[in-house]
CSV table of C-alpha atoms in Angstrom, one decimal:
chain,number,residue,atom,x,y,z
V,1,MET,CA,11.1,-4.2,11.0
V,2,ASN,CA,12.1,-2.2,7.9
V,3,GLU,CA,11.0,1.4,7.7
V,4,GLN,CA,12.6,2.0,4.4
V,5,LEU,CA,13.3,0.0,1.2
V,6,SER,CA,16.9,-1.3,0.9
V,7,VAL,CA,16.9,-0.4,-2.8
V,8,GLU,CA,16.8,2.9,-4.7
V,9,HIS,CA,15.1,1.5,-7.8
V,10,LEU,CA,12.7,-1.3,-8.3
V,11,ILE,CA,14.5,-3.2,-11.1
V,12,GLY,CA,13.4,-6.7,-10.1
V,13,ILE,CA,12.3,-8.8,-7.2
V,14,LYS,CA,15.8,-10.4,-7.1
V,15,GLY,CA,17.2,-7.4,-5.4
V,16,LEU,CA,14.6,-7.2,-2.7
V,17,THR,CA,14.7,-8.7,0.8
V,18,LYS,CA,11.8,-10.3,2.6
V,19,SER,CA,11.6,-7.2,4.8
V,20,ASP,CA,11.3,-5.0,1.7
V,21,ILE,CA,8.4,-7.0,0.4
V,22,GLU,CA,6.7,-7.0,3.8
V,23,LEU,CA,7.1,-3.2,4.0
V,24,ILE,CA,5.6,-2.8,0.6
V,25,PHE,CA,2.6,-5.0,1.6
V,26,ARG,CA,2.1,-3.1,4.9
V,27,THR,CA,2.1,0.2,3.0
V,28,ALA,CA,-0.2,-1.2,0.3
V,29,ASP,CA,-2.7,-2.2,3.0
V,30,GLU,CA,-3.1,1.5,3.9
V,31,PHE,CA,-3.3,2.5,0.2
V,32,LYS,CA,-6.0,-0.1,-0.4
V,33,GLU,CA,-8.0,1.6,2.3
V,34,VAL,CA,-7.3,5.0,0.6
V,35,ILE,CA,-8.6,3.8,-2.8
V,36,ASN,CA,-11.8,2.6,-1.2
V,37,ARG,CA,-12.6,6.0,0.4
V,38,PRO,CA,-15.1,8.4,-1.2
V,39,ILE,CA,-12.2,10.6,-2.2
V,40,LYS,CA,-9.5,8.3,-3.4
V,41,LYS,CA,-6.6,10.8,-3.6
V,42,VAL,CA,-3.8,11.7,-1.1
V,43,PRO,CA,-1.3,14.6,-1.6
V,44,SER,CA,1.9,12.6,-0.8
V,45,LEU,CA,3.6,13.0,-4.2
V,46,ARG,CA,2.3,16.4,-5.2
V,47,ASP,CA,5.8,17.7,-5.9
V,48,ILE,CA,7.0,14.6,-7.8
V,49,THR,CA,6.9,14.2,-11.6
V,50,VAL,CA,6.7,10.7,-13.0
V,51,ALA,CA,7.3,9.7,-16.6
V,52,ASN,CA,5.7,6.5,-17.8
V,53,LEU,CA,7.9,5.3,-20.6
V,54,PHE,CA,6.3,2.4,-22.5
V,55,PHE,CA,8.5,1.1,-25.3
V,56,GLU,CA,6.2,-1.9,-25.6
V,57,ASN,CA,2.4,-2.1,-25.7
V,58,SER,CA,0.5,-2.3,-22.4
V,59,THR,CA,-2.9,-1.5,-21.3
V,60,ARG,CA,-3.5,-2.6,-17.8
V,61,THR,CA,0.0,-2.0,-16.4
V,62,ARG,CA,0.2,1.5,-17.8
V,63,LEU,CA,-3.3,2.3,-16.6
V,64,SER,CA,-2.6,0.9,-13.2
V,65,PHE,CA,0.6,2.9,-12.8
V,66,GLU,CA,-1.0,6.0,-14.1
V,67,LEU,CA,-3.9,5.7,-11.6
V,68,ALA,CA,-1.5,4.9,-8.8
V,69,GLU,CA,0.5,8.1,-9.6
V,70,LYS,CA,-2.5,10.3,-9.9
V,71,ARG,CA,-4.0,9.0,-6.7
V,72,LEU,CA,-0.8,10.0,-5.0
V,73,SER,CA,-1.1,13.5,-6.6
V,74,ALA,CA,2.1,13.2,-8.7
V,75,ASP,CA,2.4,15.0,-12.1
V,76,VAL,CA,2.3,12.4,-14.8
V,77,VAL,CA,3.7,12.4,-18.3
V,78,ASN,CA,3.1,9.5,-20.7
V,79,PHE,CA,5.2,8.3,-23.5
V,80,SER,CA,4.6,5.4,-25.8
V,81,ALA,CA,7.2,4.2,-28.4
V,82,SER,CA,4.7,3.6,-31.1
V,83,SER,CA,3.9,7.3,-31.4
V,84,SER,CA,7.3,8.8,-30.7
V,85,SER,CA,10.7,9.6,-32.2
V,86,VAL,CA,11.9,6.1,-31.3
V,87,LYS,CA,10.4,5.3,-34.7
V,88,LYS,CA,12.8,7.8,-36.2
V,89,GLY,CA,15.8,6.0,-34.8
V,90,GLU,CA,16.4,7.8,-31.5
V,91,THR,CA,18.3,5.7,-28.9
V,92,LEU,CA,16.9,4.8,-25.5
V,93,ILE,CA,19.4,7.1,-23.7
V,94,ASP,CA,18.6,10.0,-25.9
V,95,THR,CA,14.9,9.6,-25.5
V,96,VAL,CA,15.2,9.3,-21.7
V,97,ASN,CA,17.7,12.1,-21.4
V,98,ASN,CA,15.3,14.4,-23.3
V,99,ILE,CA,12.5,13.5,-20.9
V,100,LEU,CA,14.7,13.9,-17.8
V,101,ALA,CA,15.8,17.3,-19.0
V,102,MET,CA,12.2,18.2,-18.4
V,103,LYS,CA,12.9,17.6,-14.6
V,104,VAL,CA,11.3,14.2,-14.1
V,105,ASP,CA,11.8,12.6,-10.6
V,106,MET,CA,10.8,9.0,-11.3
V,107,VAL,CA,10.5,6.8,-14.4
V,108,VAL,CA,8.3,3.8,-14.8
V,109,MET,CA,9.6,1.9,-17.8
V,110,ARG,CA,8.5,-1.0,-19.9
V,111,HIS,CA,10.9,-2.2,-22.5
V,112,PRO,CA,11.1,-5.2,-24.8
V,113,ASP,CA,14.7,-5.9,-24.0
V,114,PRO,CA,15.7,-7.7,-20.8
V,115,GLY,CA,18.1,-5.5,-18.7
V,116,ALA,CA,16.8,-2.2,-20.1
V,117,ALA,CA,15.7,-0.9,-16.7
V,118,LEU,CA,19.0,-1.9,-15.0
V,119,PHE,CA,20.9,-0.2,-17.8
V,120,LEU,CA,18.9,3.0,-17.5
V,121,SER,CA,19.3,3.0,-13.7
V,122,LYS,CA,23.0,3.2,-14.2
V,123,GLN,CA,22.8,6.0,-16.8
V,124,VAL,CA,20.4,8.5,-15.4
V,125,ASN,CA,20.0,10.1,-12.0
V,126,THR,CA,16.4,9.3,-11.3
V,127,ARG,CA,14.3,6.5,-9.6
V,128,ILE,CA,13.4,3.7,-12.0
V,129,VAL,CA,10.5,1.3,-11.6
V,130,ASN,CA,10.7,-1.6,-14.0
V,131,ALA,CA,7.2,-2.2,-15.5
V,132,GLY,CA,8.5,-5.2,-17.4
V,133,ASP,CA,11.7,-5.7,-19.3
V,134,GLY,CA,11.4,-8.4,-22.0
V,135,THR,CA,11.3,-11.9,-20.6
V,136,HIS,CA,13.3,-10.8,-17.5
V,137,GLU,CA,11.3,-9.4,-14.6
V,138,HIS,CA,7.9,-7.7,-13.9
V,139,PRO,CA,8.4,-6.9,-10.2
V,140,THR,CA,5.2,-5.0,-9.5
V,141,GLN,CA,3.1,-7.9,-11.0
V,142,ALA,CA,4.8,-10.4,-8.7
V,143,LEU,CA,4.2,-8.1,-5.7
V,144,LEU,CA,0.5,-7.7,-6.5
V,145,ASP,CA,0.2,-11.4,-7.1
V,146,ALA,CA,1.7,-12.3,-3.8
V,147,TYR,CA,-0.2,-9.5,-2.1
V,148,SER,CA,-3.5,-10.9,-3.5
V,149,MET,CA,-2.5,-14.4,-2.2
V,150,ARG,CA,-1.7,-13.0,1.2
V,151,GLU,CA,-5.1,-11.3,1.3
V,152,ARG,CA,-6.9,-14.6,0.4
V,153,LEU,CA,-4.8,-17.1,2.4
V,154,GLY,CA,-3.2,-15.1,5.2
V,155,PRO,CA,0.2,-13.5,5.8
V,156,ASN,CA,2.2,-16.7,6.4
V,157,PHE,CA,3.6,-18.0,3.1
V,158,LYS,CA,5.7,-20.7,4.7
V,159,GLY,CA,4.5,-24.1,3.3
V,160,ARG,CA,2.1,-22.5,0.8
V,161,LYS,CA,2.2,-24.2,-2.5
V,162,VAL,CA,1.9,-22.2,-5.7
V,163,ALA,CA,1.8,-23.7,-9.2
V,164,ILE,CA,2.7,-21.4,-12.1
V,165,VAL,CA,1.2,-22.9,-15.2
V,166,GLY,CA,1.8,-22.0,-18.8
V,167,ASP,CA,4.4,-20.3,-20.9
V,168,ILE,CA,7.2,-20.1,-18.4
V,169,THR,CA,9.9,-19.5,-21.0
V,170,HIS,CA,8.5,-16.3,-22.3
V,171,SER,CA,7.1,-15.0,-19.1
V,172,ARG,CA,8.7,-12.2,-17.0
V,173,VAL,CA,5.8,-12.7,-14.6
V,174,ALA,CA,6.9,-16.3,-13.8
V,175,LEU,CA,10.5,-15.3,-13.0
V,176,SER,CA,9.5,-12.4,-10.7
V,177,ASN,CA,6.8,-14.6,-9.1
V,178,ILE,CA,9.3,-17.3,-8.4
V,179,TYR,CA,11.8,-14.9,-6.7
V,180,CYS,CA,9.0,-13.2,-4.7
V,181,LEU,CA,7.3,-16.4,-3.5
V,182,LYS,CA,10.6,-18.1,-2.7
V,183,THR,CA,11.7,-15.1,-0.7
V,184,LEU,CA,8.5,-15.1,1.3
V,185,GLY,CA,8.9,-18.8,2.0
V,186,ALA,CA,6.4,-20.5,-0.3
V,187,GLU,CA,7.0,-23.6,-2.4
V,188,VAL,CA,6.7,-23.1,-6.1
V,189,MET,CA,6.0,-25.6,-9.0
V,190,VAL,CA,6.2,-24.6,-12.7
V,191,CYS,CA,4.0,-26.5,-15.0
V,192,GLY,CA,3.6,-26.6,-18.8
V,193,PRO,CA,4.8,-28.3,-21.9
V,194,SER,CA,8.6,-29.0,-21.7
V,195,THR,CA,9.1,-26.7,-24.7
V,196,LEU,CA,7.8,-23.8,-22.6
V,197,ILE,CA,9.8,-24.5,-19.5
V,198,PRO,CA,13.4,-23.2,-19.5
V,199,LYS,CA,16.2,-25.8,-19.0
V,200,HIS,CA,17.8,-25.8,-15.5
V,201,ILE,CA,14.9,-23.9,-13.9
V,202,GLU,CA,15.1,-26.3,-11.0
V,203,ALA,CA,18.2,-24.3,-10.0
V,204,LEU,CA,15.9,-21.6,-8.7
V,205,GLY,CA,14.5,-24.1,-6.2
V,206,VAL,CA,11.2,-24.9,-8.0
V,207,LYS,CA,9.6,-28.1,-8.8
V,208,VAL,CA,8.8,-28.9,-12.5
V,209,SER,CA,5.8,-30.8,-13.9
V,210,ASN,CA,4.4,-31.4,-17.3
V,211,ASN,CA,1.2,-32.6,-16.0
V,212,LEU,CA,-1.6,-30.1,-15.0
V,213,ASP,CA,-3.5,-32.6,-12.9
V,214,GLU,CA,-0.4,-33.2,-10.8
V,215,ALA,CA,0.2,-29.5,-10.4
V,216,LEU,CA,-3.4,-28.8,-9.4
V,217,ASN,CA,-3.5,-31.7,-6.9
V,218,TRP,CA,-0.3,-30.4,-5.3
V,219,CYS,CA,-1.0,-26.6,-5.1
V,220,ASP,CA,-3.0,-24.2,-2.9
V,221,VAL,CA,-2.8,-21.5,-5.7
V,222,ALA,CA,-2.7,-21.9,-9.4
V,223,ASN,CA,-1.4,-18.9,-11.3
V,224,MET,CA,-2.4,-19.5,-14.9
V,225,LEU,CA,-0.2,-17.5,-17.3
V,226,ARG,CA,-1.0,-16.3,-20.8
V,227,ILE,CA,0.4,-18.0,-23.8
V,228,GLN,CA,2.6,-15.3,-25.3
V,229,LEU,CA,2.2,-16.0,-29.0
V,230,GLU,CA,3.8,-12.6,-29.8
V,231,ARG,CA,7.1,-13.9,-28.3
V,232,GLN,CA,7.0,-17.2,-30.2
V,233,GLY,CA,8.3,-15.9,-33.5
V,234,GLY,CA,5.5,-13.8,-35.0
V,235,ASP,CA,1.9,-12.9,-34.8
V,236,ASP,CA,-0.3,-15.9,-34.2
V,237,ASP,CA,2.6,-18.3,-34.8
V,238,VAL,CA,2.3,-21.4,-32.7
V,239,ALA,CA,5.9,-22.6,-32.5
V,240,PHE,CA,6.3,-24.3,-29.2
V,241,PHE,CA,3.4,-26.7,-29.2
V,242,PRO,CA,1.3,-28.3,-31.9
V,243,SER,CA,-1.8,-26.2,-31.7
V,244,ILE,CA,-3.8,-23.8,-29.4
V,245,ARG,CA,-6.4,-26.5,-29.2
V,246,GLU,CA,-4.0,-29.1,-28.0
V,247,TYR,CA,-2.5,-26.7,-25.5
V,248,SER,CA,-5.9,-25.9,-24.2
V,249,ALA,CA,-6.9,-29.5,-23.9
V,250,GLN,CA,-3.7,-30.4,-21.8
V,251,TYR,CA,-3.1,-27.2,-19.9
V,252,GLY,CA,-6.3,-25.3,-19.9
V,253,LEU,CA,-8.1,-25.0,-16.5
V,254,THR,CA,-11.8,-26.0,-16.8
V,255,LEU,CA,-14.5,-25.8,-14.1
V,256,GLU,CA,-14.7,-29.6,-14.3
V,257,LYS,CA,-11.0,-30.0,-13.4
V,258,LEU,CA,-11.3,-27.4,-10.7
V,259,LYS,CA,-14.4,-29.2,-9.1
V,260,SER,CA,-12.8,-32.6,-9.4
V,261,LEU,CA,-10.0,-31.6,-6.9
V,262,GLU,CA,-10.4,-32.7,-3.3
V,263,LYS,CA,-9.6,-29.1,-2.0
V,264,GLU,CA,-10.5,-25.6,-3.0
V,265,ILE,CA,-7.6,-23.9,-4.7
V,266,VAL,CA,-7.2,-20.2,-5.6
V,267,VAL,CA,-7.0,-19.3,-9.3
V,268,MET,CA,-5.0,-16.4,-10.5
V,269,HIS,CA,-4.2,-14.9,-13.9
V,270,PRO,CA,-2.1,-11.8,-14.6
V,271,GLY,CA,-4.2,-10.9,-17.6
V,272,PRO,CA,-5.0,-10.4,-20.3
V,273,ILE,CA,-6.9,-13.7,-20.3
V,274,ASN,CA,-7.3,-15.7,-23.5
V,275,ARG,CA,-10.7,-17.1,-22.4
V,276,GLY,CA,-10.9,-20.7,-23.4
V,277,VAL,CA,-7.2,-21.2,-23.7
V,278,GLU,CA,-5.5,-20.9,-20.3
V,279,ILE,CA,-8.7,-20.9,-18.4
V,280,THR,CA,-12.4,-21.1,-19.4
V,281,SER,CA,-14.8,-18.3,-18.8
V,282,GLU,CA,-16.6,-20.3,-16.1
V,283,VAL,CA,-13.3,-20.6,-14.2
V,284,ALA,CA,-12.4,-16.9,-14.7
V,285,ASP,CA,-15.7,-15.8,-13.3
V,286,SER,CA,-15.9,-18.3,-10.5
V,287,ASP,CA,-15.5,-17.5,-6.8
V,288,GLN,CA,-12.2,-19.3,-6.7
V,289,ALA,CA,-10.7,-16.8,-9.2
V,290,ILE,CA,-9.2,-13.6,-7.7
V,291,ILE,CA,-8.4,-12.0,-11.0
V,292,LEU,CA,-10.2,-8.8,-10.4
V,293,ASP,CA,-8.8,-8.6,-6.9
V,294,GLN,CA,-5.4,-8.7,-8.5
V,295,VAL,CA,-6.3,-5.7,-10.7
V,296,GLU,CA,-7.5,-3.7,-7.7
V,297,ASN,CA,-4.5,-4.7,-5.6
V,298,GLY,CA,-2.2,-3.7,-8.5
V,299,VAL,CA,-3.1,0.0,-7.9
V,300,ALA,CA,-2.5,-0.2,-4.1
V,301,VAL,CA,0.8,-2.1,-4.5
V,302,ARG,CA,2.1,0.3,-7.2
V,303,MET,CA,1.1,3.3,-5.0
V,304,ALA,CA,3.1,1.7,-2.2
V,305,VAL,CA,6.2,1.2,-4.4
V,306,LEU,CA,6.1,4.7,-5.7
V,307,TYR,CA,5.5,6.2,-2.3
V,308,LEU,CA,8.4,4.3,-0.7
V,309,LEU,CA,10.8,5.1,-3.5
V,310,ALA,CA,9.7,8.7,-3.6
V,311,SER,CA,10.3,9.0,0.2
V,312,GLN,CA,14.0,8.5,-0.5
V,313,ILE,CA,14.3,11.4,-3.0
V,314,GLU,CA,15.9,14.4,-1.5
V,315,ARG,CA,14.1,17.6,-1.7
V,316,ASN,CA,16.0,20.3,-3.7
C,1,MET,CA,17.8,16.1,33.7
C,2,ARG,CA,15.1,14.0,35.3
C,3,PRO,CA,11.7,14.5,33.7
C,4,THR,CA,9.0,16.5,35.6
C,5,LYS,CA,5.8,14.6,36.3
C,6,LEU,CA,2.9,16.8,35.0
C,7,ILE,CA,0.0,14.3,35.4
C,8,ASP,CA,-0.1,11.2,37.5
C,9,GLU,CA,-2.3,8.2,37.1
C,10,ILE,CA,-5.2,9.5,39.3
C,11,GLN,CA,-5.2,12.9,37.6
C,12,PHE,CA,-5.0,11.2,34.2
C,13,GLN,CA,-8.2,9.3,34.8
C,14,LEU,CA,-9.9,12.3,36.3
C,15,ILE,CA,-9.1,14.3,33.1
C,16,ILE,CA,-10.5,11.6,30.9
C,17,ASP,CA,-13.7,11.5,33.0
C,18,ARG,CA,-14.0,15.2,32.8
C,19,LEU,CA,-13.5,15.3,29.1
C,20,ALA,CA,-16.2,12.6,28.6
C,21,HIS,CA,-18.6,14.6,30.7
C,22,GLU,CA,-17.9,17.8,28.7
C,23,LEU,CA,-18.7,15.9,25.5
C,24,ILE,CA,-22.0,14.5,27.0
C,25,GLU,CA,-23.0,18.0,27.9
C,26,ASN,CA,-22.5,19.3,24.3
C,27,HIS,CA,-23.4,16.2,22.3
C,28,ARG,CA,-26.1,14.7,24.4
C,29,ASP,CA,-27.1,11.3,22.8
C,30,PHE,CA,-24.3,11.3,20.2
C,31,SER,CA,-26.8,10.4,17.5
C,32,ASN,CA,-25.1,12.8,15.0
C,33,SER,CA,-21.7,12.9,16.6
C,34,VAL,CA,-18.6,10.7,16.0
C,35,ILE,CA,-15.2,10.5,17.6
C,36,LEU,CA,-12.1,10.3,15.4
C,37,GLY,CA,-8.8,9.5,17.1
C,38,LEU,CA,-5.7,10.5,15.2
C,39,GLN,CA,-3.0,7.8,14.7
C,40,PRO,CA,-0.8,6.9,16.3
C,41,ARG,CA,-1.4,8.0,19.9
C,42,GLY,CA,-4.7,10.0,19.7
C,43,ILE,CA,-6.5,6.7,19.3
C,44,TYR,CA,-5.8,5.7,22.9
C,45,LEU,CA,-7.4,8.8,24.2
C,46,ALA,CA,-10.3,8.5,21.8
C,47,HIS,CA,-11.0,4.9,22.9
C,48,ARG,CA,-10.6,5.7,26.6
C,49,ILE,CA,-13.2,8.5,26.1
C,50,GLU,CA,-15.4,6.1,24.1
C,51,ALA,CA,-15.3,3.6,27.0
C,52,LYS,CA,-16.0,6.3,29.6
C,53,LEU,CA,-19.0,7.6,27.6
C,54,LYS,CA,-20.4,4.0,27.3
C,55,GLU,CA,-20.0,3.7,31.1
C,56,ILE,CA,-21.7,7.1,31.8
C,57,ALA,CA,-24.5,6.5,29.2
C,58,PRO,CA,-24.8,2.8,28.5
C,59,LYS,CA,-27.7,3.1,26.1
C,60,THR,CA,-25.9,5.7,23.9
C,61,ASP,CA,-24.5,4.4,20.6
C,62,ILE,CA,-21.0,5.9,20.5
C,63,ARG,CA,-19.1,5.7,17.1
C,64,CYS,CA,-15.4,5.9,17.3
C,65,GLY,CA,-12.8,5.5,14.6
C,66,ASP,CA,-9.0,5.7,14.0
C,67,LEU,CA,-7.8,8.1,11.4
C,68,ASP,CA,-4.2,8.0,10.0
C,69,VAL,CA,-2.9,11.2,8.5
C,70,THR,CA,0.5,10.0,7.2
C,71,PHE,CA,-0.3,10.6,3.5
C,72,PHE,CA,-1.6,14.1,4.2
C,73,ARG,CA,1.4,15.3,6.2
C,74,ASP,CA,3.4,18.3,4.9
C,75,ASP,CA,6.8,17.0,5.9
C,76,PHE,CA,7.1,14.0,3.5
C,77,ARG,CA,10.7,13.9,2.3
C,78,ARG,CA,11.7,16.6,4.8
C,79,ARG,CA,12.3,14.2,7.7
C,80,GLU,CA,15.3,12.0,8.4
C,81,LYS,CA,13.1,9.0,9.0
C,82,PRO,CA,10.6,7.8,6.5
C,83,LEU,CA,6.9,8.2,7.2
C,84,ASN,CA,5.3,4.8,7.5
C,85,PRO,CA,1.5,4.8,7.6
C,86,ASN,CA,-0.8,3.4,10.4
C,87,ALA,CA,-4.2,1.8,10.0
C,88,THR,CA,-7.3,3.9,9.4
C,89,LYS,CA,-10.5,2.3,10.7
C,90,ILE,CA,-13.7,4.2,10.1
C,91,ASP,CA,-16.7,2.0,9.5
C,92,PHE,CA,-19.3,4.8,9.5
C,93,ILE,CA,-20.3,7.7,7.4
C,94,ILE,CA,-19.0,11.1,8.5
C,95,GLU,CA,-21.1,13.1,6.0
C,96,ASP,CA,-23.1,15.8,7.9
C,97,GLN,CA,-21.9,14.5,11.3
C,98,ARG,CA,-20.5,16.5,14.2
C,99,ILE,CA,-16.9,15.3,14.4
C,100,ILE,CA,-14.8,15.3,17.6
C,101,LEU,CA,-11.2,15.0,16.5
C,102,VAL,CA,-9.0,13.6,19.2
C,103,ASP,CA,-5.2,13.7,19.7
C,104,ASP,CA,-3.0,13.3,22.8
C,105,VAL,CA,-0.8,16.4,22.4
C,106,LEU,CA,-1.5,19.6,20.4
C,107,TYR,CA,1.8,21.3,19.5
C,108,THR,CA,2.4,23.1,16.2
C,109,GLY,CA,-1.0,22.3,14.8
C,110,ARG,CA,0.4,20.6,11.7
C,111,THR,CA,-0.8,17.1,12.6
C,112,ILE,CA,-4.3,18.4,13.1
C,113,ARG,CA,-4.2,20.3,9.8
C,114,SER,CA,-3.3,16.9,8.1
C,115,GLY,CA,-6.1,15.3,10.1
C,116,LEU,CA,-8.6,17.8,8.8
C,117,ASP,CA,-7.5,17.1,5.2
C,118,ALA,CA,-7.5,13.3,5.7
C,119,MET,CA,-11.0,13.5,7.3
C,120,LEU,CA,-12.4,15.3,4.3
C,121,SER,CA,-11.7,12.2,2.2
C,122,TYR,CA,-14.6,10.6,3.9
C,123,GLY,CA,-17.1,13.3,3.3
C,124,ARG,CA,-18.2,16.8,4.5
C,125,PRO,CA,-18.9,16.9,8.2
C,126,ARG,CA,-21.4,19.3,9.7
C,127,SER,CA,-18.8,20.6,12.2
C,128,VAL,CA,-15.4,19.7,13.7
C,129,GLU,CA,-14.3,20.1,17.2
C,130,LEU,CA,-10.8,19.4,18.6
C,131,LEU,CA,-10.2,17.5,21.9
C,132,VAL,CA,-6.6,17.1,23.2
C,133,MET,CA,-5.1,15.7,26.4
C,134,ILE,CA,-2.3,18.3,26.4
C,135,ASP,CA,-2.3,21.7,24.8
C,136,ARG,CA,1.2,23.0,24.5
C,137,ARG,CA,0.2,26.6,24.2
C,138,PHE,CA,2.5,29.2,22.6
C,139,SER,CA,4.0,26.6,20.2
C,140,ARG,CA,1.4,26.9,17.4
C,141,GLU,CA,2.5,27.3,13.8
C,142,LEU,CA,-1.0,27.2,12.4
C,143,PRO,CA,-4.2,28.9,13.6
C,144,ILE,CA,-5.7,25.8,15.2
C,145,GLU,CA,-7.1,25.7,18.7
C,146,PRO,CA,-8.8,23.0,20.8
C,147,LYS,CA,-12.3,23.1,22.2
C,148,TYR,CA,-11.7,20.5,24.9
C,149,VAL,CA,-8.4,20.5,26.8
C,150,GLY,CA,-7.2,18.0,29.4
C,151,ARG,CA,-4.3,20.2,30.6
C,152,ALA,CA,-2.7,23.3,29.1
C,153,VAL,CA,1.1,23.2,29.4
C,154,ASP,CA,3.4,26.2,28.8
C,155,SER,CA,6.7,24.8,27.6
C,156,ILE,CA,9.7,26.3,26.0
C,157,GLU,CA,11.8,25.2,23.0
C,158,GLY,CA,13.9,22.2,23.9
C,159,GLN,CA,11.2,20.7,26.1
C,160,ARG,CA,9.2,17.7,25.2
C,161,VAL,CA,5.9,16.5,26.6
C,162,ASN,CA,5.7,12.7,26.8
C,163,VAL,CA,2.3,11.1,27.3
C,164,GLN,CA,2.5,7.5,28.3
C,165,TRP,CA,-0.5,5.2,27.7
C,166,LYS,CA,-1.3,2.0,29.7
C,167,GLU,CA,-1.9,0.3,26.3
C,168,VAL,CA,1.7,0.9,25.3
C,169,THR,CA,3.9,1.3,28.3
C,170,GLY,CA,1.7,-0.1,31.0
C,171,LYS,CA,1.2,3.2,32.9
C,172,ASP,CA,-0.8,6.4,32.4
C,173,LEU,CA,1.5,9.3,32.9
C,174,VAL,CA,2.5,12.7,31.5
C,175,GLU,CA,6.0,14.0,31.8
C,176,LEU,CA,7.9,17.1,30.7
C,177,HIS,CA,11.4,16.3,29.5
C,178,THR,CA,14.0,19.1,29.3
C,179,THR,CA,17.0,18.5,27.1
C,180,LEU,CA,18.6,22.0,27.5
């Protein structure tokens, strides 16, 4: 059984082993217990400084990381590109080097460009946690998704069937989820209009369907992804399907569809939800949806990742 | 060098019985008292004492929990091996309760210090007492002393006290290992 992560940075799920993921889950179990105590704080990271560098907008991921860091007693500095010198033309390396000159031990970074976290990890001597890099990976989201499934369905992923439904092409969550679930032994199907499913995705060992009913009848868990209009060419541009209404009619999960299934499936959504588009409000608020569990587990899983990476940092 | 046997199985059980009786004397019906075993090995002693107390006073409601101190230790990033947490199981309120903190060996006192910090995350107890199977006197780095002691052991640097539990190794035994 692993006692230590095999990686120095969390750039993506692709670099993790099954033992790494299981170690993160075991550690998160204990942090989940910590965040449900009357006093939700432990002193483990009290001599560590973490910089949250968000070059792209985020609410829940940034809040979740910040809460995780503060509950571990780390010192936290926040940076968002919209209110920084990036607007004045500063490069990524210059921005980050300036921050690191302030003696930061770990960086949590979200960036619109795929590969930004990997690039940074090769340039600076600090631990990097990828909080989403373009359409590439969002490893902590995949970990918290799988952790939430494990909590609901048990620790054995072998033979579990997970359908990832929606905008697969523009989703970093989908790719990280596929890597994570396949590593743990689950079967994965991606479902959506063919324009939103990348070509050759079968090479990752996943099934493909363009029919939501087929996916729902097949799966134990339906992970409903958000339609990323902002990545489809401009604000509110619908470029990959005829209309939101048509998408919703074909790929939206309604309570009626959920109840018509012969089994009870688990419904997930990484948020933010477009209520009435990917899933209806009734589904989002139903007992089968574990969306708020995902949010709670996000803090515990991120605490585990930060704790395990920080344990490898040598004390000066 | 062969280890020296400090406590055999019969003495082991006698010590647990005595500790349980000492607790009954001081805590009577345990209505405001709870036992907290420190992970990883203090929990075996805590649950043995819990079982003995239930045997001595079957009508008494004994509350016993497991407390993990990993996240409160002061040697995070100072050890060669990473610190992996154990489970904490406390399904009762400790606010205003008399706590009996239990560990198998008291050595430097640092684990108990972490335990006190970890415990305070669950509330403010009325009082805290420390119970240990083995008190390695003269090795303390912090001003922490037990109230209930199974056996005091005077050891020198380079010696290690090994408490074996039936639950783990199949036998109850305390040995002194000398590596010098």
